[in-house]
Tab-separated table of C-alpha atoms in Angstrom:
chain	number	residue	atom	x	y	z
A	1	MET	CA	95.539	81.583	64.899
A	2	VAL	CA	94.861	85.116	66.159
A	3	LEU	CA	95.822	85.972	69.739
A	4	HIS	CA	93.872	88.815	71.396
A	5	ILE	CA	95.622	90.166	74.521
A	6	ILE	CA	93.215	92.137	76.729
A	7	LYS	CA	94.647	95.297	78.282
A	8	ASP	CA	93.606	95.390	81.945
A	9	TYR	CA	96.513	97.281	83.511
A	10	PRO	CA	99.618	99.134	82.253
A	11	ALA	CA	102.471	96.766	81.495
A	12	THR	CA	105.168	95.892	79.002
A	13	ILE	CA	104.600	92.484	77.428
A	14	LYS	CA	107.364	90.483	75.755
A	15	LEU	CA	106.880	87.255	73.789
A	16	PHE	CA	109.572	84.656	73.230
A	17	ASN	CA	109.682	81.637	70.938
A	18	CYS	CA	112.452	79.178	71.821
A	19	GLU	CA	114.188	81.896	73.898
A	20	ALA	CA	114.171	84.329	70.968
A	21	GLU	CA	112.206	87.537	71.506
A	22	VAL	CA	109.560	87.914	68.785
A	23	PHE	CA	107.390	90.706	70.132
A	24	CYS	CA	107.470	93.554	72.656
A	25	VAL	CA	104.725	96.100	73.355
A	26	SER	CA	103.818	98.631	76.028
A	27	THR	CA	100.067	98.676	76.683
A	28	SER	CA	100.189	102.400	77.476
A	29	GLU	CA	101.342	103.061	73.902
A	30	CYS	CA	98.481	101.058	72.373
A	31	LEU	CA	95.210	102.974	71.924
A	32	ALA	CA	93.025	99.922	71.268
A	33	ASP	CA	91.401	97.859	74.038
A	34	GLU	CA	93.285	94.760	72.995
A	35	ILE	CA	96.498	93.743	71.236
A	36	ASN	CA	96.049	91.384	68.290
A	37	LEU	CA	98.743	89.023	67.037
A	38	GLU	CA	98.672	86.444	64.252
A	39	ILE	CA	100.363	83.216	65.339
A	40	GLU	CA	101.696	80.775	62.753
A	41	ASP	CA	103.439	77.439	63.345
A	42	VAL	CA	104.229	78.197	66.989
A	43	LYS	CA	103.603	75.486	69.576
A	44	ILE	CA	104.673	77.265	72.753
A	45	LEU	CA	105.072	80.979	73.471
A	46	THR	CA	106.744	82.351	76.575
A	47	PHE	CA	105.257	85.572	77.949
A	48	LYS	CA	107.121	87.958	80.231
A	49	VAL	CA	105.010	90.702	81.808
A	50	TYR	CA	106.569	93.794	83.398
A	51	PRO	CA	103.969	95.976	85.214
A	52	HIS	CA	104.524	99.720	85.069
A	53	GLU	CA	103.342	100.056	88.690
A	54	THR	CA	106.368	98.511	90.360
A	55	LYS	CA	105.597	99.546	93.948
A	56	LYS	CA	102.635	97.164	94.223
A	57	LEU	CA	102.980	94.707	91.351
A	58	LEU	CA	105.617	92.146	90.452
A	59	PRO	CA	106.768	90.933	87.007
A	60	PHE	CA	105.997	87.343	86.049
A	61	SER	CA	106.253	84.915	83.154
A	62	PHE	CA	104.322	81.928	81.837
A	63	ASP	CA	104.123	79.599	78.841
A	64	LEU	CA	101.128	79.384	76.528
A	65	ASN	CA	100.865	75.950	74.913
A	66	PHE	CA	98.863	76.080	71.687
A	67	THR	CA	98.935	72.324	71.147
A	68	GLY	CA	97.288	71.286	74.386
A	69	GLN	CA	95.372	74.515	74.921
A	70	THR	CA	96.776	74.849	78.431
A	71	ILE	CA	98.527	77.581	80.335
A	72	SER	CA	101.226	76.904	82.902
A	73	GLN	CA	100.298	79.579	85.476
A	74	PRO	CA	96.511	80.093	85.458
A	75	ARG	CA	96.766	82.195	88.621
A	76	PHE	CA	98.269	85.102	86.684
A	77	ALA	CA	96.894	84.536	83.183
A	78	LYS	CA	93.943	82.868	81.500
A	79	ALA	CA	93.579	81.776	77.879
A	80	TYR	CA	90.144	81.401	76.330
A	81	PHE	CA	90.111	79.369	73.120
A	82	LEU	CA	87.357	80.756	70.866
A	83	PRO	CA	85.846	79.531	67.587
A	84	GLU	CA	87.594	80.017	64.248
A	85	ASN	CA	91.141	79.887	65.701
A	86	ASN	CA	90.863	82.906	68.001
A	87	VAL	CA	92.464	82.978	71.451
A	88	MET	CA	91.629	85.639	74.042
A	89	LEU	CA	94.259	86.139	76.741
A	90	LYS	CA	93.713	87.973	80.035
A	91	LEU	CA	96.625	88.884	82.283
A	92	PHE	CA	96.060	89.204	86.024
A	93	PRO	CA	98.315	91.441	88.165
A	94	LEU	CA	100.675	89.756	90.624
A	95	SER	CA	100.455	91.848	93.805
A	96	ILE	CA	103.289	92.177	96.281
A	97	GLY	CA	100.879	91.839	99.199
A	98	GLU	CA	97.296	90.777	99.658
A	99	THR	CA	94.518	92.057	97.430
A	100	GLU	CA	94.371	95.834	97.604
A	101	PHE	CA	91.189	97.249	99.118
A	102	SER	CA	90.578	100.113	96.742
A	103	GLY	CA	87.848	101.604	94.611
A	104	ASN	CA	86.857	104.813	92.889
A	105	GLN	CA	85.289	105.986	96.154
A	106	VAL	CA	85.652	104.520	99.648
A	107	GLU	CA	83.693	105.738	102.684
A	108	VAL	CA	83.975	104.587	106.303
A	109	SER	CA	81.109	105.163	108.765
A	110	ASN	CA	79.493	103.315	111.667
A	111	SER	CA	81.959	100.412	111.432
A	112	LYS	CA	80.959	99.917	107.806
A	113	ILE	CA	83.043	100.415	104.682
A	114	LYS	CA	81.260	101.379	101.460
A	115	LYS	CA	83.197	100.958	98.237
A	116	LEU	CA	82.018	102.280	94.878
A	117	SER	CA	83.694	100.997	91.725
A	118	PHE	CA	82.769	102.231	88.257
A	119	LEU	CA	82.248	99.425	85.724
A	120	ASN	CA	82.820	101.728	82.739
A	121	ASP	CA	79.967	100.130	80.813
A	122	ILE	CA	77.533	101.711	78.393
A	123	SER	CA	74.848	102.420	80.998
A	124	GLY	CA	77.348	104.043	83.366
A	125	ARG	CA	76.891	101.477	86.123
A	126	ALA	CA	78.865	101.492	89.340
A	127	ARG	CA	79.049	98.605	91.804
A	128	VAL	CA	78.459	99.500	95.443
A	129	GLN	CA	79.765	97.049	98.043
A	130	ILE	CA	79.230	97.430	101.778
A	131	PHE	CA	81.616	95.592	104.114
A	132	GLY	CA	81.333	94.931	107.832
A	133	ALA	CA	84.248	94.176	110.122
A	134	THR	CA	84.685	90.767	111.757
A	135	GLU	CA	87.392	89.771	114.217
A	136	SER	CA	89.886	88.876	111.513
A	137	ALA	CA	88.668	90.309	108.216
A	138	LEU	CA	86.121	92.353	106.280
A	139	LYS	CA	82.910	90.604	105.216
A	140	LEU	CA	80.812	91.626	102.229
A	141	GLU	CA	77.297	92.320	103.541
A	142	GLU	CA	75.541	94.033	100.645
A	143	GLU	CA	76.095	94.669	96.946
A	144	TYR	CA	74.061	96.662	94.426
A	145	PHE	CA	74.428	98.861	91.347
A	146	VAL	CA	73.841	102.570	90.727
A	147	TYR	CA	73.743	104.436	87.421
A	148	THR	CA	75.629	107.605	86.528
A	149	ASN	CA	74.271	108.163	83.014
A	150	LYS	CA	71.082	110.189	83.536
A	151	GLU	CA	70.428	110.648	79.823
A	152	GLN	CA	70.710	107.710	77.429
A	153	LYS	CA	71.420	108.524	73.772
A	154	GLU	CA	70.356	106.302	70.891
A	155	LEU	CA	72.858	103.480	70.653
A	156	SER	CA	74.257	101.684	67.629
A	157	ASP	CA	73.319	98.034	67.061
A	158	GLU	CA	76.722	96.947	68.368
A	159	ALA	CA	76.323	99.036	71.537
A	160	LYS	CA	72.804	97.676	72.133
A	161	PHE	CA	74.018	94.093	71.832
A	162	LEU	CA	76.872	94.778	74.236
A	163	ASP	CA	74.637	96.628	76.713
A	164	PHE	CA	72.182	93.722	76.667
A	165	PHE	CA	74.859	91.402	78.066
A	166	GLN	CA	76.317	94.060	80.373
A	167	SER	CA	72.823	94.484	81.841
A	168	ILE	CA	72.552	90.736	82.465
A	169	TYR	CA	75.944	90.794	84.185
A	170	ALA	CA	74.818	93.676	86.385
A	171	GLY	CA	71.544	91.949	87.249
A	172	ASP	CA	69.508	94.640	85.491
A	173	PHE	CA	67.234	92.194	83.666
A	174	LYS	CA	64.455	94.731	83.065
A	175	HIS	CA	66.920	96.913	81.151
A	176	ALA	CA	68.215	93.874	79.238
A	177	LEU	CA	64.730	92.770	78.166
A	178	GLY	CA	64.059	96.269	76.866
A	179	TYR	CA	66.502	95.525	74.037
A	180	VAL	CA	64.772	92.412	72.670
A	181	SER	CA	61.942	92.150	70.141
A	182	GLN	CA	58.377	91.463	71.268
A	183	SER	CA	58.433	87.892	69.979
A	184	LEU	CA	61.696	87.173	71.780
A	185	GLU	CA	60.538	88.881	74.979
A	186	THR	CA	57.609	86.449	75.294
A	187	ARG	CA	60.115	83.581	75.619
A	188	LEU	CA	62.552	85.322	77.961
A	189	SER	CA	62.491	86.246	81.631
A	190	LYS	CA	64.946	86.970	84.423
A	191	ASP	CA	65.134	83.297	85.383
A	192	VAL	CA	65.515	82.158	81.771
A	193	LEU	CA	68.370	84.601	81.158
A	194	LYS	CA	70.144	83.635	84.386
A	195	GLU	CA	69.869	79.929	83.651
A	196	TYR	CA	70.785	80.165	79.971
A	197	PHE	CA	73.834	82.434	80.208
A	198	GLY	CA	74.923	81.473	83.725
A	199	ALA	CA	77.342	83.456	85.862
A	200	PHE	CA	79.937	85.003	83.560
A	201	ASN	CA	82.647	87.384	84.721
A	202	GLU	CA	83.030	89.699	81.767
A	203	VAL	CA	81.644	90.479	78.315
A	204	LYS	CA	83.626	91.642	75.286
A	205	LEU	CA	82.264	92.955	71.996
A	206	VAL	CA	84.411	91.453	69.210
A	207	ASN	CA	84.675	91.714	65.439
A	208	TYR	CA	86.271	88.338	64.801
A	209	TYR	CA	83.173	86.908	63.137
A	210	SER	CA	80.860	87.728	60.229
A	211	SER	CA	77.894	88.414	62.550
A	212	LEU	CA	77.426	90.734	65.502
A	213	ALA	CA	79.210	88.914	68.350
A	214	VAL	CA	80.258	89.072	71.990
A	215	VAL	CA	82.537	86.830	74.058
A	216	LEU	CA	81.398	85.902	77.562
A	217	LEU	CA	84.274	85.029	79.900
A	218	TYR	CA	83.558	82.489	82.636
A	219	ASP	CA	85.918	81.107	85.293
A	220	ASP	CA	87.381	78.347	83.125
A	221	PHE	CA	86.007	78.823	79.625
A	222	ALA	CA	84.482	81.288	77.181
A	223	LYS	CA	81.401	81.326	74.967
A	224	VAL	CA	80.680	83.293	71.799
A	225	TYR	CA	77.159	84.579	71.160
A	226	CYS	CA	75.995	86.186	67.942
A	227	GLY	CA	72.767	88.033	67.261
A	228	ASN	CA	70.541	89.785	64.776
A	229	ILE	CA	68.936	93.186	65.263
A	230	SER	CA	65.813	94.267	63.363
A	231	ASP	CA	64.096	97.648	63.751
A	232	GLY	CA	66.388	98.490	66.656
A	233	LYS	CA	65.547	95.337	68.664
A	234	ILE	CA	67.459	92.092	69.174
A	235	SER	CA	65.470	89.467	67.257
A	236	ASP	CA	67.781	86.469	67.628
A	237	ILE	CA	70.632	85.309	69.884
A	238	TYR	CA	72.632	82.141	69.248
A	239	GLU	CA	75.880	80.538	70.366
A	240	ILE	CA	78.601	79.534	67.914
A	241	ASN	CA	81.157	76.797	68.573
């Protein structure tokens, strides 16, 4: 089994098997987007996570059970069991207080708060959220996307496949359909894409499989989609189990 730990925030991660430390890594010292580990004959691994930002985040630990495919503390970590003995693991920060209200840019005017957060995707999208104040909290009133990349360069097949799914996530279905072949476009629409792929939270381009592939992360599960590209257009998309 191959374990893929996604780097979402700076931290030191230690793994223990039967109280013996078997692995230790600092995410800030790893240049790749994920940390890959081959797991053999291990039933339960104990993870201890030590955030580098200690003023706002707390350390935590949890057990990953490979036999039952369960995780003991899903609030702070989530394991996605993928085809061909791959496991993707996301670690969520444990904040000292309530969720921090922060973004790349925050503006306050006329009793409204506008937050802009860059998604760091291929099209250079940024999410804009506008909040209004109620008696006890802030309420999200409007959400939309803006684009920072004014000039789009020719993308590789891998980047096109990734951007197709990133566009669906962003709700930019016109941009997504621009990547598919003419024969495929006749069978697809905004509603078809929304119904077929559903509401996923994140998309990852992976090289775990023999075909071009992405992993879509949902609240409680993950799906792997592969595709074929001919003459610069996506000609086929299919799920593998």
